[in-house]
Amino acid sequence: MKKISVIALVAVGLLATSCNNKEKTDTSVATEQSVAESKGEVLAVDAATSLVNWKAFHKGGFAPRWGTLNVKSGDLSIEGGQVVAGNFNIDMTSIKVDPASVTEKDKKPAELEAHLKNPDFFDVAKNPASDFKITSVADLKEAPKDAVAGANKTVSGNLTLMGKTMNVTFPAKVDVVDNTAAIQAKFTVNRTDWGIKFGTTETDPAEWMISKDIEIAIDVKAKK
């Protein structure tokens, strides 16, 4: 049986958030769908200014951890002044833990980063990248209260984590100005939909202690 530590219990909840014991999601999840056709003007994702943020808790909101992941590459397709397709690649080897989130004197951010990268969790040696590929973009009539500020579109896309692909749909703020485009969003999914588990069974304490909810915040910018 794997040794359970505080770091291990928190780590598997990477990108996860929960304010109470009730699991929740603000995102619909379905099977993989056809990727939107790239057409019109294609803008390259600016890796230097694009970022993915994550935050994690034990169930009940205890011992929060948060940090970032780098965006490696990608592009957004613009037609008629609107984003119609696109993709971006996430560098899983770039997992960072914000030192401000590690308040225990005997814990170090570097230790958590190393644990997240090993085979107990994301096994980045075998899965060095994740990606998101847009399947559709539609007008958003009314943004839910937990949506990112200024949300104006509903974005659907295939999200690949740990080699598994599922389609997710969430509200987003999508802007196209001059020769630039940007997508900002925050959404919650269930990590087990991608097979992200630490405990061997549902009753394993390691699995029970971690929220299944996963919060992902994306800020992707593209330009000529």
Short mmCIF file of C-alpha atoms in Angstrom, two decimals:
data_model
loop_
_atom_site.label_atom_id
_atom_site.label_comp_id
_atom_site.label_asym_id
_atom_site.label_seq_id
_atom_site.Cartn_x
_atom_site.Cartn_y
_atom_site.Cartn_z
CA MET A 1 0.00 0.00 0.00
CA LYS A 2 1.30 3.46 -0.83
CA LYS A 3 2.44 5.56 2.06
CA ILE A 4 -0.06 8.35 2.70
CA SER A 5 1.30 11.77 3.59
CA VAL A 6 -0.23 15.20 3.79
CA ILE A 7 1.51 16.06 0.55
CA ALA A 8 0.12 12.98 -1.16
CA LEU A 9 -3.41 13.68 0.00
CA VAL A 10 -3.31 17.23 -1.31
CA ALA A 11 -1.39 16.51 -4.49
CA VAL A 12 -3.92 14.28 -6.19
CA GLY A 13 -6.38 17.14 -6.00
CA LEU A 14 -4.25 19.16 -8.42
CA LEU A 15 -6.40 21.80 -10.04
CA ALA A 16 -9.18 20.83 -7.58
CA THR A 17 -11.34 23.06 -5.45
CA SER A 18 -14.13 22.39 -2.99
CA CYS A 19 -15.70 24.71 -0.44
CA ASN A 20 -17.57 21.93 1.31
CA ASN A 21 -17.98 18.17 1.27
CA LYS A 22 -20.52 18.25 -1.55
CA GLU A 23 -18.90 17.63 -4.92
CA LYS A 24 -19.99 20.05 -7.63
CA THR A 25 -19.15 21.05 -11.18
CA ASP A 26 -20.03 24.09 -13.28
CA THR A 27 -19.00 22.36 -16.48
CA SER A 28 -20.63 19.74 -18.67
CA VAL A 29 -18.41 16.80 -19.59
CA ALA A 30 -18.99 14.41 -22.50
CA THR A 31 -17.05 12.03 -24.71
CA GLU A 32 -14.49 13.28 -27.21
CA GLN A 33 -16.00 15.24 -30.14
CA SER A 34 -14.90 16.43 -33.56
CA VAL A 35 -12.47 19.33 -33.45
CA ALA A 36 -13.57 22.61 -35.08
CA GLU A 37 -12.04 23.27 -38.50
CA SER A 38 -9.22 25.81 -38.57
CA LYS A 39 -10.18 28.57 -41.00
CA GLY A 40 -9.87 32.29 -41.55
CA GLU A 41 -6.85 34.00 -40.00
CA VAL A 42 -4.73 31.88 -37.68
CA LEU A 43 -2.98 33.61 -34.78
CA ALA A 44 -0.18 31.93 -32.85
CA VAL A 45 -0.63 31.51 -29.11
CA ASP A 46 1.77 33.72 -27.17
CA ALA A 47 3.39 31.27 -24.73
CA ALA A 48 5.09 34.10 -22.83
CA THR A 49 1.78 35.68 -21.75
CA SER A 50 -0.49 32.61 -21.61
CA LEU A 51 -0.94 30.58 -18.44
CA VAL A 52 -3.01 27.90 -16.71
CA ASN A 53 -3.69 28.31 -12.99
CA TRP A 54 -4.66 25.54 -10.58
CA LYS A 55 -5.86 25.37 -7.00
CA ALA A 56 -6.35 22.39 -4.71
CA PHE A 57 -7.94 21.49 -1.37
CA HIS A 58 -8.67 18.57 0.87
CA LYS A 59 -12.39 17.94 1.15
CA GLY A 60 -13.98 20.66 3.20
CA GLY A 61 -11.58 23.30 1.86
CA PHE A 62 -8.63 22.46 4.11
CA ALA A 63 -4.90 22.86 3.31
CA PRO A 64 -5.22 24.73 0.02
CA ARG A 65 -2.44 24.61 -2.55
CA TRP A 66 -2.23 26.57 -5.78
CA GLY A 67 0.15 27.24 -8.63
CA THR A 68 0.63 27.39 -12.38
CA LEU A 69 1.29 25.44 -15.56
CA ASN A 70 2.93 26.90 -18.67
CA VAL A 71 1.33 26.98 -22.09
CA LYS A 72 3.85 25.75 -24.68
CA SER A 73 2.19 26.49 -28.01
CA GLY A 74 -1.06 26.62 -29.96
CA ASP A 75 -3.15 28.84 -32.22
CA LEU A 76 -6.57 30.49 -32.49
CA SER A 77 -8.52 30.76 -35.75
CA ILE A 78 -10.38 34.03 -36.39
CA GLU A 79 -13.18 34.43 -38.93
CA GLY A 80 -15.62 37.31 -39.12
CA GLY A 81 -14.09 38.86 -36.03
CA GLN A 82 -14.81 35.76 -33.94
CA VAL A 83 -12.76 32.86 -32.58
CA VAL A 84 -14.03 29.76 -34.41
CA ALA A 85 -11.34 27.18 -33.67
CA GLY A 86 -8.04 26.70 -31.91
CA ASN A 87 -5.91 24.70 -29.54
CA PHE A 88 -3.21 25.06 -26.93
CA ASN A 89 -0.65 22.72 -25.46
CA ILE A 90 0.15 22.61 -21.72
CA ASP A 91 3.62 21.70 -20.44
CA MET A 92 2.97 19.31 -17.54
CA THR A 93 6.67 19.32 -16.63
CA SER A 94 6.27 23.00 -15.72
CA ILE A 95 4.00 22.35 -12.71
CA LYS A 96 4.72 25.00 -10.09
CA VAL A 97 3.44 25.35 -6.54
CA ASP A 98 3.11 28.89 -5.19
CA PRO A 99 5.25 29.05 -2.01
CA ALA A 100 2.55 31.19 -0.40
CA SER A 101 0.22 28.18 -0.44
CA VAL A 102 2.57 25.98 1.61
CA THR A 103 2.21 27.24 5.17
CA GLU A 104 3.41 24.18 7.12
CA LYS A 105 6.97 24.61 8.40
CA ASP A 106 7.93 21.03 7.53
CA LYS A 107 6.67 21.21 3.92
CA LYS A 108 8.40 22.64 0.86
CA PRO A 109 6.90 23.62 -2.52
CA ALA A 110 9.63 21.73 -4.38
CA GLU A 111 8.66 18.50 -2.62
CA LEU A 112 5.05 18.82 -3.75
CA GLU A 113 6.11 19.69 -7.29
CA ALA A 114 8.28 16.57 -7.45
CA HIS A 115 5.47 14.40 -6.09
CA LEU A 116 3.00 15.76 -8.63
CA LYS A 117 5.40 14.85 -11.42
CA ASN A 118 6.02 11.26 -10.31
CA PRO A 119 4.05 8.11 -11.25
CA ASP A 120 1.79 8.46 -8.18
CA PHE A 121 0.09 11.32 -9.96
CA PHE A 122 0.75 12.84 -13.40
CA ASP A 123 3.80 10.78 -14.33
CA VAL A 124 5.15 13.58 -16.51
CA ALA A 125 7.92 11.39 -17.88
CA LYS A 126 5.20 9.45 -19.74
CA ASN A 127 2.70 12.31 -20.04
CA PRO A 128 4.78 15.48 -20.54
CA ALA A 129 1.94 17.43 -22.16
CA SER A 130 -1.80 17.99 -21.99
CA ASP A 131 -3.86 19.86 -24.54
CA PHE A 132 -7.17 21.54 -25.26
CA LYS A 133 -8.74 21.58 -28.75
CA ILE A 134 -11.81 23.72 -29.42
CA THR A 135 -14.84 21.90 -30.82
CA SER A 136 -17.28 24.85 -30.83
CA VAL A 137 -17.73 28.47 -29.74
CA ALA A 138 -21.22 29.93 -29.26
CA ASP A 139 -22.73 33.14 -27.90
CA LEU A 140 -23.50 33.07 -24.18
CA LYS A 141 -26.89 34.56 -23.29
CA GLU A 142 -26.44 34.71 -19.53
CA ALA A 143 -23.25 34.01 -17.63
CA PRO A 144 -23.52 31.85 -14.48
CA LYS A 145 -22.45 33.55 -11.25
CA ASP A 146 -19.22 31.53 -10.99
CA ALA A 147 -18.09 32.33 -14.54
CA VAL A 148 -15.03 34.46 -15.23
CA ALA A 149 -15.79 38.19 -15.26
CA GLY A 150 -17.04 39.37 -18.65
CA ALA A 151 -17.93 35.88 -19.93
CA ASN A 152 -19.56 36.24 -23.34
CA LYS A 153 -19.17 32.85 -25.03
CA THR A 154 -19.74 29.17 -24.40
CA VAL A 155 -16.65 27.21 -25.38
CA SER A 156 -16.52 23.45 -25.89
CA GLY A 157 -13.32 21.52 -26.42
CA ASN A 158 -11.51 18.24 -26.04
CA LEU A 159 -9.34 18.33 -22.91
CA THR A 160 -6.63 15.67 -22.70
CA LEU A 161 -5.12 14.83 -19.30
CA MET A 162 -3.01 11.77 -18.54
CA GLY A 163 -3.55 10.60 -22.12
CA LYS A 164 -7.36 10.53 -21.80
CA THR A 165 -9.59 12.92 -23.76
CA MET A 166 -13.00 14.21 -22.69
CA ASN A 167 -15.07 17.07 -24.08
CA VAL A 168 -15.80 19.95 -21.70
CA THR A 169 -18.13 22.94 -22.08
CA PHE A 170 -17.79 26.12 -20.03
CA PRO A 171 -18.46 29.89 -20.09
CA ALA A 172 -15.54 32.05 -21.22
CA LYS A 173 -14.55 35.59 -22.02
CA VAL A 174 -13.43 35.61 -25.64
CA ASP A 175 -12.02 38.83 -27.13
CA VAL A 176 -10.79 39.62 -30.63
CA VAL A 177 -9.18 43.05 -30.99
CA ASP A 178 -7.11 44.18 -33.98
CA ASN A 179 -4.51 41.45 -34.52
CA THR A 180 -4.95 39.73 -31.17
CA ALA A 181 -7.32 37.24 -29.56
CA ALA A 182 -7.73 36.01 -26.00
CA ILE A 183 -9.67 33.37 -24.09
CA GLN A 184 -10.13 33.57 -20.33
CA ALA A 185 -12.14 31.04 -18.33
CA LYS A 186 -12.44 29.25 -15.04
CA PHE A 187 -14.35 26.02 -14.68
CA THR A 188 -14.68 22.95 -12.53
CA VAL A 189 -14.62 19.31 -13.61
CA ASN A 190 -14.47 15.94 -11.87
CA ARG A 191 -10.91 14.58 -11.92
CA THR A 192 -12.10 10.96 -11.98
CA ASP A 193 -13.53 11.52 -15.49
CA TRP A 194 -9.88 11.48 -16.59
CA GLY A 195 -8.95 8.59 -14.32
CA ILE A 196 -6.99 10.83 -11.95
CA LYS A 197 -7.08 8.83 -8.71
CA PHE A 198 -4.67 8.16 -5.88
CA GLY A 199 -6.62 5.73 -3.74
CA THR A 200 -7.01 2.18 -4.96
CA THR A 201 -10.76 2.21 -4.21
CA GLU A 202 -13.46 4.74 -3.27
CA THR A 203 -13.08 3.74 0.38
CA ASP A 204 -9.30 4.18 0.40
CA PRO A 205 -8.51 7.09 2.79
CA ALA A 206 -6.17 8.59 0.20
CA GLU A 207 -9.03 8.85 -2.28
CA TRP A 208 -11.67 9.82 0.26
CA MET A 209 -9.71 12.79 1.62
CA ILE A 210 -9.41 14.59 -1.72
CA SER A 211 -12.11 16.57 -3.46
CA LYS A 212 -13.04 15.15 -6.85
CA ASP A 213 -13.72 18.64 -8.15
CA ILE A 214 -11.02 20.13 -10.35
CA GLU A 215 -10.83 23.88 -10.97
CA ILE A 216 -8.96 25.05 -14.04
CA ALA A 217 -8.36 28.72 -14.86
CA ILE A 218 -7.04 29.48 -18.33
CA ASP A 219 -5.66 32.70 -19.77
CA VAL A 220 -4.63 32.17 -23.37
CA LYS A 221 -3.54 34.98 -25.66
CA ALA A 222 -2.71 34.86 -29.37
CA LYS A 223 -1.33 37.40 -31.82
CA LYS A 224 0.13 37.76 -35.29
#
